[in-house]
Each structure stands twice: as C-alpha cells, then as structure tokens.
Coordinates of C-alpha atoms in Angstrom, one line a residue:
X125 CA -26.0 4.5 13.1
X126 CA -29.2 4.8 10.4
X127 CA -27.8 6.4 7.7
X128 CA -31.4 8.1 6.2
X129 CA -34.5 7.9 8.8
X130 CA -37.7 9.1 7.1
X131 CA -40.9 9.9 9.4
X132 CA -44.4 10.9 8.4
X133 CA -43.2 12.3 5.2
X134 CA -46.0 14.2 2.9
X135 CA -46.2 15.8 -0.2
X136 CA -49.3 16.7 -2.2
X137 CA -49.3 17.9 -5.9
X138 CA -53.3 18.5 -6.0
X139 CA -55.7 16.4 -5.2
X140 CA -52.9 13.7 -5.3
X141 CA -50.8 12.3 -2.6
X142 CA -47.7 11.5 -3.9
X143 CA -46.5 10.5 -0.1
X144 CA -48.7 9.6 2.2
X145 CA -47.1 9.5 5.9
X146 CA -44.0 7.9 4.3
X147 CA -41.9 5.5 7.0
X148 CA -38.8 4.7 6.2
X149 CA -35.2 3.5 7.2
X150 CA -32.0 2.8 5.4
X151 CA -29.3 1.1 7.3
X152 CA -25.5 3.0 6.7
X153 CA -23.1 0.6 4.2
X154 CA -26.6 -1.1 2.3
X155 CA -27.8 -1.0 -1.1
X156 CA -30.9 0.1 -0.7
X157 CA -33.4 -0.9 -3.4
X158 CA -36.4 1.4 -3.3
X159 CA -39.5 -0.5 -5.4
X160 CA -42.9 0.5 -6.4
X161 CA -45.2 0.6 -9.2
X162 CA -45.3 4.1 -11.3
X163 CA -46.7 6.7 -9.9
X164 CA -46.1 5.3 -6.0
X165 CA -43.7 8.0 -5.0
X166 CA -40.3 6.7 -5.4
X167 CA -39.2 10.0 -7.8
X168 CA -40.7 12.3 -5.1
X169 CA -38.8 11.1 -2.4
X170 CA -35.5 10.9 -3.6
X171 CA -35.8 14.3 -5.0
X172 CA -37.0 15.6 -1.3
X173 CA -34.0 13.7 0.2
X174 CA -31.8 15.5 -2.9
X175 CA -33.1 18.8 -1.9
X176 CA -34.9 19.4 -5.0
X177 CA -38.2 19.0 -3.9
X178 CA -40.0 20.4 -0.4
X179 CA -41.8 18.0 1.5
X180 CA -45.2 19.3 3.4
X181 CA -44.5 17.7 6.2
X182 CA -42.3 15.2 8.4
X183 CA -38.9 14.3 9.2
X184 CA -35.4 13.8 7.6
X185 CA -32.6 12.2 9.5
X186 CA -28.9 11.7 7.8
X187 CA -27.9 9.9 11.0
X188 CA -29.0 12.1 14.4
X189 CA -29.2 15.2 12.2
X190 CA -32.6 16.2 11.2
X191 CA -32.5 18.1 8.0
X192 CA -35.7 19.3 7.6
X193 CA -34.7 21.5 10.1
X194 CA -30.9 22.6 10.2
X195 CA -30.4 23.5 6.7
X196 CA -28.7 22.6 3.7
X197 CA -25.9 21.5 5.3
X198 CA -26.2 17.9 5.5
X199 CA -27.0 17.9 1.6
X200 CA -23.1 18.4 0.4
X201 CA -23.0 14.5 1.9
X202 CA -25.3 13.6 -0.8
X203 CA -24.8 12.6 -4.5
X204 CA -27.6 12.0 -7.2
X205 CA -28.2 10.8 -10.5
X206 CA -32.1 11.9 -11.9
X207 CA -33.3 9.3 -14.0
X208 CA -33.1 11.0 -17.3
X209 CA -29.6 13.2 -16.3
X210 CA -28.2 15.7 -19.1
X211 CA -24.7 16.4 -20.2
X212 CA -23.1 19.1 -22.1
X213 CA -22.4 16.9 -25.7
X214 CA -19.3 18.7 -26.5
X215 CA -17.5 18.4 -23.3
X216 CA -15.2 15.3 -22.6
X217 CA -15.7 13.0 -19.5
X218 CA -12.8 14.3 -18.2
X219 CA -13.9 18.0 -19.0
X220 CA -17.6 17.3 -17.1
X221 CA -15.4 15.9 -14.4
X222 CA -13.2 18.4 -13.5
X223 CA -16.5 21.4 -14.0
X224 CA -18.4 19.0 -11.2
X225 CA -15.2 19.3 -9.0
X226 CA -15.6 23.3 -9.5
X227 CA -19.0 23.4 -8.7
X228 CA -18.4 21.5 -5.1
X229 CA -15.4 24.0 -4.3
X230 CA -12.7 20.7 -4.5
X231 CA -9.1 21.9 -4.7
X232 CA -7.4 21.8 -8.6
X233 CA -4.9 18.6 -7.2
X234 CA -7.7 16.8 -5.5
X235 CA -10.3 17.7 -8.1
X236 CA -7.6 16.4 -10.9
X237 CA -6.8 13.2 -8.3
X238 CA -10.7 12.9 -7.6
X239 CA -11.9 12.8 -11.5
X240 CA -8.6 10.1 -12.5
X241 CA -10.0 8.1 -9.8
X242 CA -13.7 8.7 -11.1
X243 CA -12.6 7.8 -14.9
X244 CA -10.8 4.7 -13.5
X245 CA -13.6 3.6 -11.6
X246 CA -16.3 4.4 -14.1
X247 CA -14.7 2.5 -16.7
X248 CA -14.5 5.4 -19.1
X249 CA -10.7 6.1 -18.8
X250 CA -9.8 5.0 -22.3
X251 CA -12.5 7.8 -23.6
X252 CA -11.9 10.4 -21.4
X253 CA -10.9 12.9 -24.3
X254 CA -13.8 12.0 -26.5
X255 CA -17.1 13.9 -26.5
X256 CA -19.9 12.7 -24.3
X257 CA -22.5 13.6 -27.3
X258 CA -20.8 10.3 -29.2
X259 CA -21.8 8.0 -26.1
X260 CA -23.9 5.1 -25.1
X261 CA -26.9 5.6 -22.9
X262 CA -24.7 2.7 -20.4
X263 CA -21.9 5.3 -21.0
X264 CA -23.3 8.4 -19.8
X265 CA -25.0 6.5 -17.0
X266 CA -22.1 5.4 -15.9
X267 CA -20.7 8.8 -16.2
X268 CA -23.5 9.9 -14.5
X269 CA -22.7 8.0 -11.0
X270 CA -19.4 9.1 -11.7
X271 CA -20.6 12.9 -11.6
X272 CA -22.7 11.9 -8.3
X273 CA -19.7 10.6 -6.7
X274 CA -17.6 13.5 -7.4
X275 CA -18.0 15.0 -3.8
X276 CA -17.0 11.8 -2.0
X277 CA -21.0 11.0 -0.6
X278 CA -22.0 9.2 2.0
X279 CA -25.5 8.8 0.6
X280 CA -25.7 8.1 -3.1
X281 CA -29.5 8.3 -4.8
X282 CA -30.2 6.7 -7.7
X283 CA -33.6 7.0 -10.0
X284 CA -34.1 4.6 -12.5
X285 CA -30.5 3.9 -13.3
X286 CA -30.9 1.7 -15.6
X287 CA -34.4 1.2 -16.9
X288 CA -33.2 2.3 -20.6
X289 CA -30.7 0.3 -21.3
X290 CA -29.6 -2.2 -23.2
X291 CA -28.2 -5.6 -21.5
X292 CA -25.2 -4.6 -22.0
X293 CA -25.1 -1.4 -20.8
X294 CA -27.4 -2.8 -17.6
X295 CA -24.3 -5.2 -17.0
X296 CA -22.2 -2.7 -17.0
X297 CA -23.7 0.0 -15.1
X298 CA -25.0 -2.9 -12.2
X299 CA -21.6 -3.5 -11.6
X300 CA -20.6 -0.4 -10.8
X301 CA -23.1 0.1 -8.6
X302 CA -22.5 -3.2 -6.5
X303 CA -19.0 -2.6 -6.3
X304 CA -20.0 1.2 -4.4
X305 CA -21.1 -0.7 -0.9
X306 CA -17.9 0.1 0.6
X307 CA -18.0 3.1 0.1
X308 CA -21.0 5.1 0.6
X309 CA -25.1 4.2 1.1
X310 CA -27.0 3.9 -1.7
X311 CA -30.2 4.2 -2.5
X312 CA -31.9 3.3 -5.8
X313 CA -35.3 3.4 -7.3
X314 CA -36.3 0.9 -10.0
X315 CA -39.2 -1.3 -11.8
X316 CA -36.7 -3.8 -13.0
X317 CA -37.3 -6.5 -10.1
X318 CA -34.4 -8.7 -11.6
X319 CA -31.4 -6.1 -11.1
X320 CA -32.9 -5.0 -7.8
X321 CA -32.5 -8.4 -6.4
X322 CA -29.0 -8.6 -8.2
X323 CA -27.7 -5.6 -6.7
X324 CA -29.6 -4.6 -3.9
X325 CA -29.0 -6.1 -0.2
X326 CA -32.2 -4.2 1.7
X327 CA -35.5 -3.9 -0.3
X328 CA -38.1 -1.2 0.6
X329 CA -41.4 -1.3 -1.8
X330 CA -43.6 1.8 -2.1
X331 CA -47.4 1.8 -3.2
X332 CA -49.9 5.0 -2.5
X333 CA -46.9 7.0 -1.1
X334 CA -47.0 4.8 1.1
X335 CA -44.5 1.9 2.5
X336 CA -45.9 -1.8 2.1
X337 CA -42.9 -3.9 3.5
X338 CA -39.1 -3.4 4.0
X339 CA -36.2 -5.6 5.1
X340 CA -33.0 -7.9 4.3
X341 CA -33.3 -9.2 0.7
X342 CA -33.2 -12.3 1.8
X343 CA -35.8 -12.2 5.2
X344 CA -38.1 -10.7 2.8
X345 CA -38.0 -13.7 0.4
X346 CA -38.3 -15.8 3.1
X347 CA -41.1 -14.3 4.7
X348 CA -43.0 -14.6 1.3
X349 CA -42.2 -17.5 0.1
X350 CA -44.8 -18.7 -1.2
X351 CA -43.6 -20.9 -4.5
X352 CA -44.0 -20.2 -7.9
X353 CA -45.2 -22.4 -11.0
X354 CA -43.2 -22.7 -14.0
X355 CA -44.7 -23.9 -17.3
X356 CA -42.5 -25.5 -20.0
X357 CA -44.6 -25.4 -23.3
X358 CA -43.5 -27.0 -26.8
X359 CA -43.3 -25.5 -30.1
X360 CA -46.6 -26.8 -31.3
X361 CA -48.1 -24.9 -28.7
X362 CA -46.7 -21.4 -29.6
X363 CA -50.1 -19.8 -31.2
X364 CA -52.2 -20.8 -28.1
X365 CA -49.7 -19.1 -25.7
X366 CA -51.1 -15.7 -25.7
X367 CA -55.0 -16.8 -25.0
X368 CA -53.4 -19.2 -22.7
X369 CA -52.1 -16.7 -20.7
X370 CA -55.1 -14.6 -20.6
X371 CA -57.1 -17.9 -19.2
X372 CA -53.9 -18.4 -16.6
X373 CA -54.0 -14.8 -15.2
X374 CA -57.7 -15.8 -14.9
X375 CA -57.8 -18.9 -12.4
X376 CA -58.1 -18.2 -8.6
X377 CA -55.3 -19.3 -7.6
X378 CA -52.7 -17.3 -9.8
X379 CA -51.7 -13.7 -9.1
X380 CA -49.5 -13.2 -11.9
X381 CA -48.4 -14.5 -14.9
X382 CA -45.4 -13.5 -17.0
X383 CA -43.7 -15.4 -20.1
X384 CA -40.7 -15.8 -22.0
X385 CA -40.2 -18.0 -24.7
X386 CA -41.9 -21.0 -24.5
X387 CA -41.9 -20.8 -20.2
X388 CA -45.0 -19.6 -18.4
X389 CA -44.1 -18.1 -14.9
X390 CA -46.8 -18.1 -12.5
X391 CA -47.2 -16.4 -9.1
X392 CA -49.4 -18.2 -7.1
X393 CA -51.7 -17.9 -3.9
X394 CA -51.5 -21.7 -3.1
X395 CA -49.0 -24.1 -5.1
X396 CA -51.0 -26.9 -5.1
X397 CA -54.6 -25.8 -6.3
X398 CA -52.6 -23.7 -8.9
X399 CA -51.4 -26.9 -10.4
X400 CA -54.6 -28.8 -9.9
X401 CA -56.1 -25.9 -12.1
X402 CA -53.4 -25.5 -14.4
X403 CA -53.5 -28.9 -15.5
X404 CA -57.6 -28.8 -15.8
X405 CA -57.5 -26.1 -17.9
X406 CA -55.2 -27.8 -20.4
X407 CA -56.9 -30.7 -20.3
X408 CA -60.3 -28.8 -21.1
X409 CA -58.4 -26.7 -23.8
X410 CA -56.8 -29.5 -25.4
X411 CA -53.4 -27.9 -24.2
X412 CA -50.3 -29.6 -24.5
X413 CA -47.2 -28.8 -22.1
X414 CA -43.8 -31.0 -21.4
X415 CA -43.3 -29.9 -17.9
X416 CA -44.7 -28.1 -14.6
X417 CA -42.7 -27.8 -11.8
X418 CA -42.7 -25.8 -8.4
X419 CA -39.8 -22.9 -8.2
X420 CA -38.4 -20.6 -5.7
X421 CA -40.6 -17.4 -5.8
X422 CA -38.5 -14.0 -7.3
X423 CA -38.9 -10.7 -5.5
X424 CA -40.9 -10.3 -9.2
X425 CA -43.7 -12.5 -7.3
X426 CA -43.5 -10.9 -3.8
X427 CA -44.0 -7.1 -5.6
X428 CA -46.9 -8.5 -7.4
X429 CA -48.4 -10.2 -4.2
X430 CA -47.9 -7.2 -2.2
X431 CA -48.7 -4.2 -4.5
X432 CA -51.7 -5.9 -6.4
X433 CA -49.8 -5.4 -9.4
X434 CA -51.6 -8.1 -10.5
X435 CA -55.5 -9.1 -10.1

C-alpha cells in the first residue's frame, strides 16, 4: 500500500506557482529524498502534507484515505521537523520531551516510556538534564526528529535537516535518519545531493512545482548514467584553476563543473568529445594536469542534467 499519493496538487502565492499539478508517490517503509533547486516547491509541499499550509487544489492520499477531504484526522499519523525548528532554551531535552507527549494526549507512563526511548535513540541521553539553549545545531536537530517522532508516525517529513550543519553534526544526524526505515516513511527535502544519495533509497526531484523524474536510487542512476570526467590538477596549476573552470563550464559538451582541491568534476553530455575538448583546451592554454579519467556519474550530475542547474 502507497504510503502518501499526491495528485494534481496546486498552490499559488501571486503570480507564482509554487506547485504546478504536482504528481507524486511515496512507497510505505522508503526514504524518500525529495530534491529540487530553491524555490521549486519542496517547502510548500511538505508543509501542505503537514497541515500547515492549504493546497488550491488536488488530492492527498495517506494510503486509501484521501485527506483533502476527511479531515484532520489522518494528520496525528504525521511527524515533522521545519527546517529552521525552535525550542524553548531553558527547558531540558527531557523537559521538551515529556511537553510534546502532552500536547499529543500520550499517557504520563507511556509518555515517560516514549521520551526514554526518544533520548536513547536520539543520542542525547547523557544530556537530557542540561538546557537545550547550550546545544549544537546537530544537537537540536537531532532533538528535533526526536520531537517529530514523539507520536509514533507513520510518515515522518523532514525540510532541510541538515543543510546547516557541520560534518559532524551531518554524520550524526544522517544516521539517525537511516536507521528510522523500519519504522516509519520518511520523507526529506534537501540540496545536499551527497547525503541524499547516502541516506535516501527513492529519489523524487522537483523543478517549477513541478515533478521532473522519480524512482529507486539506484534505477535512477542507471537510467542516467551517462559518465562523468574527473580532472586531477598539480600544485603548479592552482592560480589557473578558477579561470579554468570558467572556460570548462564553457565547452559544449560539459553541463557542470564543480571542484575541490586540486580535482575538477565534470558533468558531461558525451564522455568522449568532453575529453577530446578538455584536453584541447589545455593544450591551447598551456594547461598542465596529471590525470583525466572517466567516473561513475553522482545523483550531483543527474540533478544538474535534469533541472538545468547548470547551462
């Protein structure tokens, strides 16, 4: 059974479309990751599916129950984590905790049960007594899932979990997302390519309000797999790097280009008139490099293929 079925969805804020006849479908047990530049409508739909917006028109199913229509039922099956959530500084994770288990009505021995579990599970039982205001953004993010999980949801939606965060605290908070398969759906929105395709087993990406592609992680990597260039530079050549780049993004056959150290990435069109231009370009530029070499394309290079990210 579907977990979440979307159909047609709308909203307009203006003149601007934020969804567009959204399609959508998210299988029951995945992790979900929802993709799409800024501004594509990823915030706008999680917040309709968590109740806090109102779509203009079109269809939510959690399963065979269509929620657009029967209420607000449906919605105590639901946790969420906004992408910038707030906490009250003085209280203590255990504190927050035990007030989220008020607010959803949970009895004091399963709400007490129910936030030991959470603080186990969350990695913050060793600081449950001290105050949240003294924590880490990867703290209260992870306290933050914790707070979403509270009522035992069979749909968890997550914005942006961890765009600001340190490596560390992405580590962190990742891994407690992967490790929530078992137990409920999740859905999370992101622009960090690299921790969707870490985490996430079903990818959805999102451009105009509109849905561009969605499948298995994997099917969708094979489906685009068109490879990718990799440039190893040396140290000689570090002050040409960034007007070499601008004259990469340039050729015909590149769609993207993205560095780090002294490695150029490349997203290509076609593999082998990349490297044929590549290599004339340094040789026109007087550009040394020690290797090239054809790679496996990331889910980096399928987004930029298929939402223009890139020229």
């Amino acid at each position: 059974m579907n977990s979440v079925k979307i159909e047609a969805l709308r909203k307009k804020y203006g003149s601007i479309n934020a969804l567009d006849g959204l399609n959508l479908t998210v299988e029951s047990g995945s992790v979900f990751g929802f993709l799409g530049p800024n501004g594509a409508g990823k915030t706008t739909t999680l917040r309709i599916l968590a109740g806090l917006a109102q779509a203009d028109s079109g269809s939510i199913f959690f399963g065979d129950q269509n929620i657009s229509k029967s209420g607000s039922n449906q919605k105590t099956r639901l946790g969420y984590l906004p992408e910038e959530p707030a906490f009250y500084a003085w209280m203590s994770p255990r504190e927050y905790l035990e007030y989220v288990g008020k607010i959803f009505k949970l009895e004091s021995k399963d709400r007490r049960l129910r936030t030991d579990q959470l603080l186990e599970q969350s990695g913050l039982k060793e600081v449950s007594k001290r105050h949240i205001g003294g924590f880490s953004r990867g703290m209260r993010q992870r306290l933050g899932i914790a707070q979403a999980l509270m009522n035992r949801p069979s749909l968890l939606l997550l914005d942006e979990p961890v765009s600001a965060l340190d490596p560390a605290g992405r580590k962190e908070v990742l891994e407690m997302i992967e490790s929530l398969s078992s137990e409920c759906t999740v859905i999370m929105s992101s622009h960090i390519l690299a921790d969707v395709e870490r985490v996430c087993d079903t990818v959805g990406i999102i451009n105009k309000g509109r849905l561009i592609t969605q499948d298995k992680k994997e099917d969708l990597m094979e489906r685009y797999a068109i490879p990718a260039l990799e440039l190893t530079t040396s140290n000689g050549t570090a002050a040409l790097m960034p007007e070499w780049k601008l004259r990469l993004e340039q050729l015909s056959n590149v769609t993207g280009v993205t560095t780090e150290g002294y490695r150029f990435h490349l997203a290509v069109k076609d593999v082998h008139a990349a490297q044929q231009e590549v290599m004339q370009d340094a040789l026109k530029h007087n550009v040394s490099f020690e290797k090239l070499e054809v790679v496996k394309p990331s889910l980096e290079d399928i987004f930029m293929q298929l939402t223009g990210s890139q020229k």
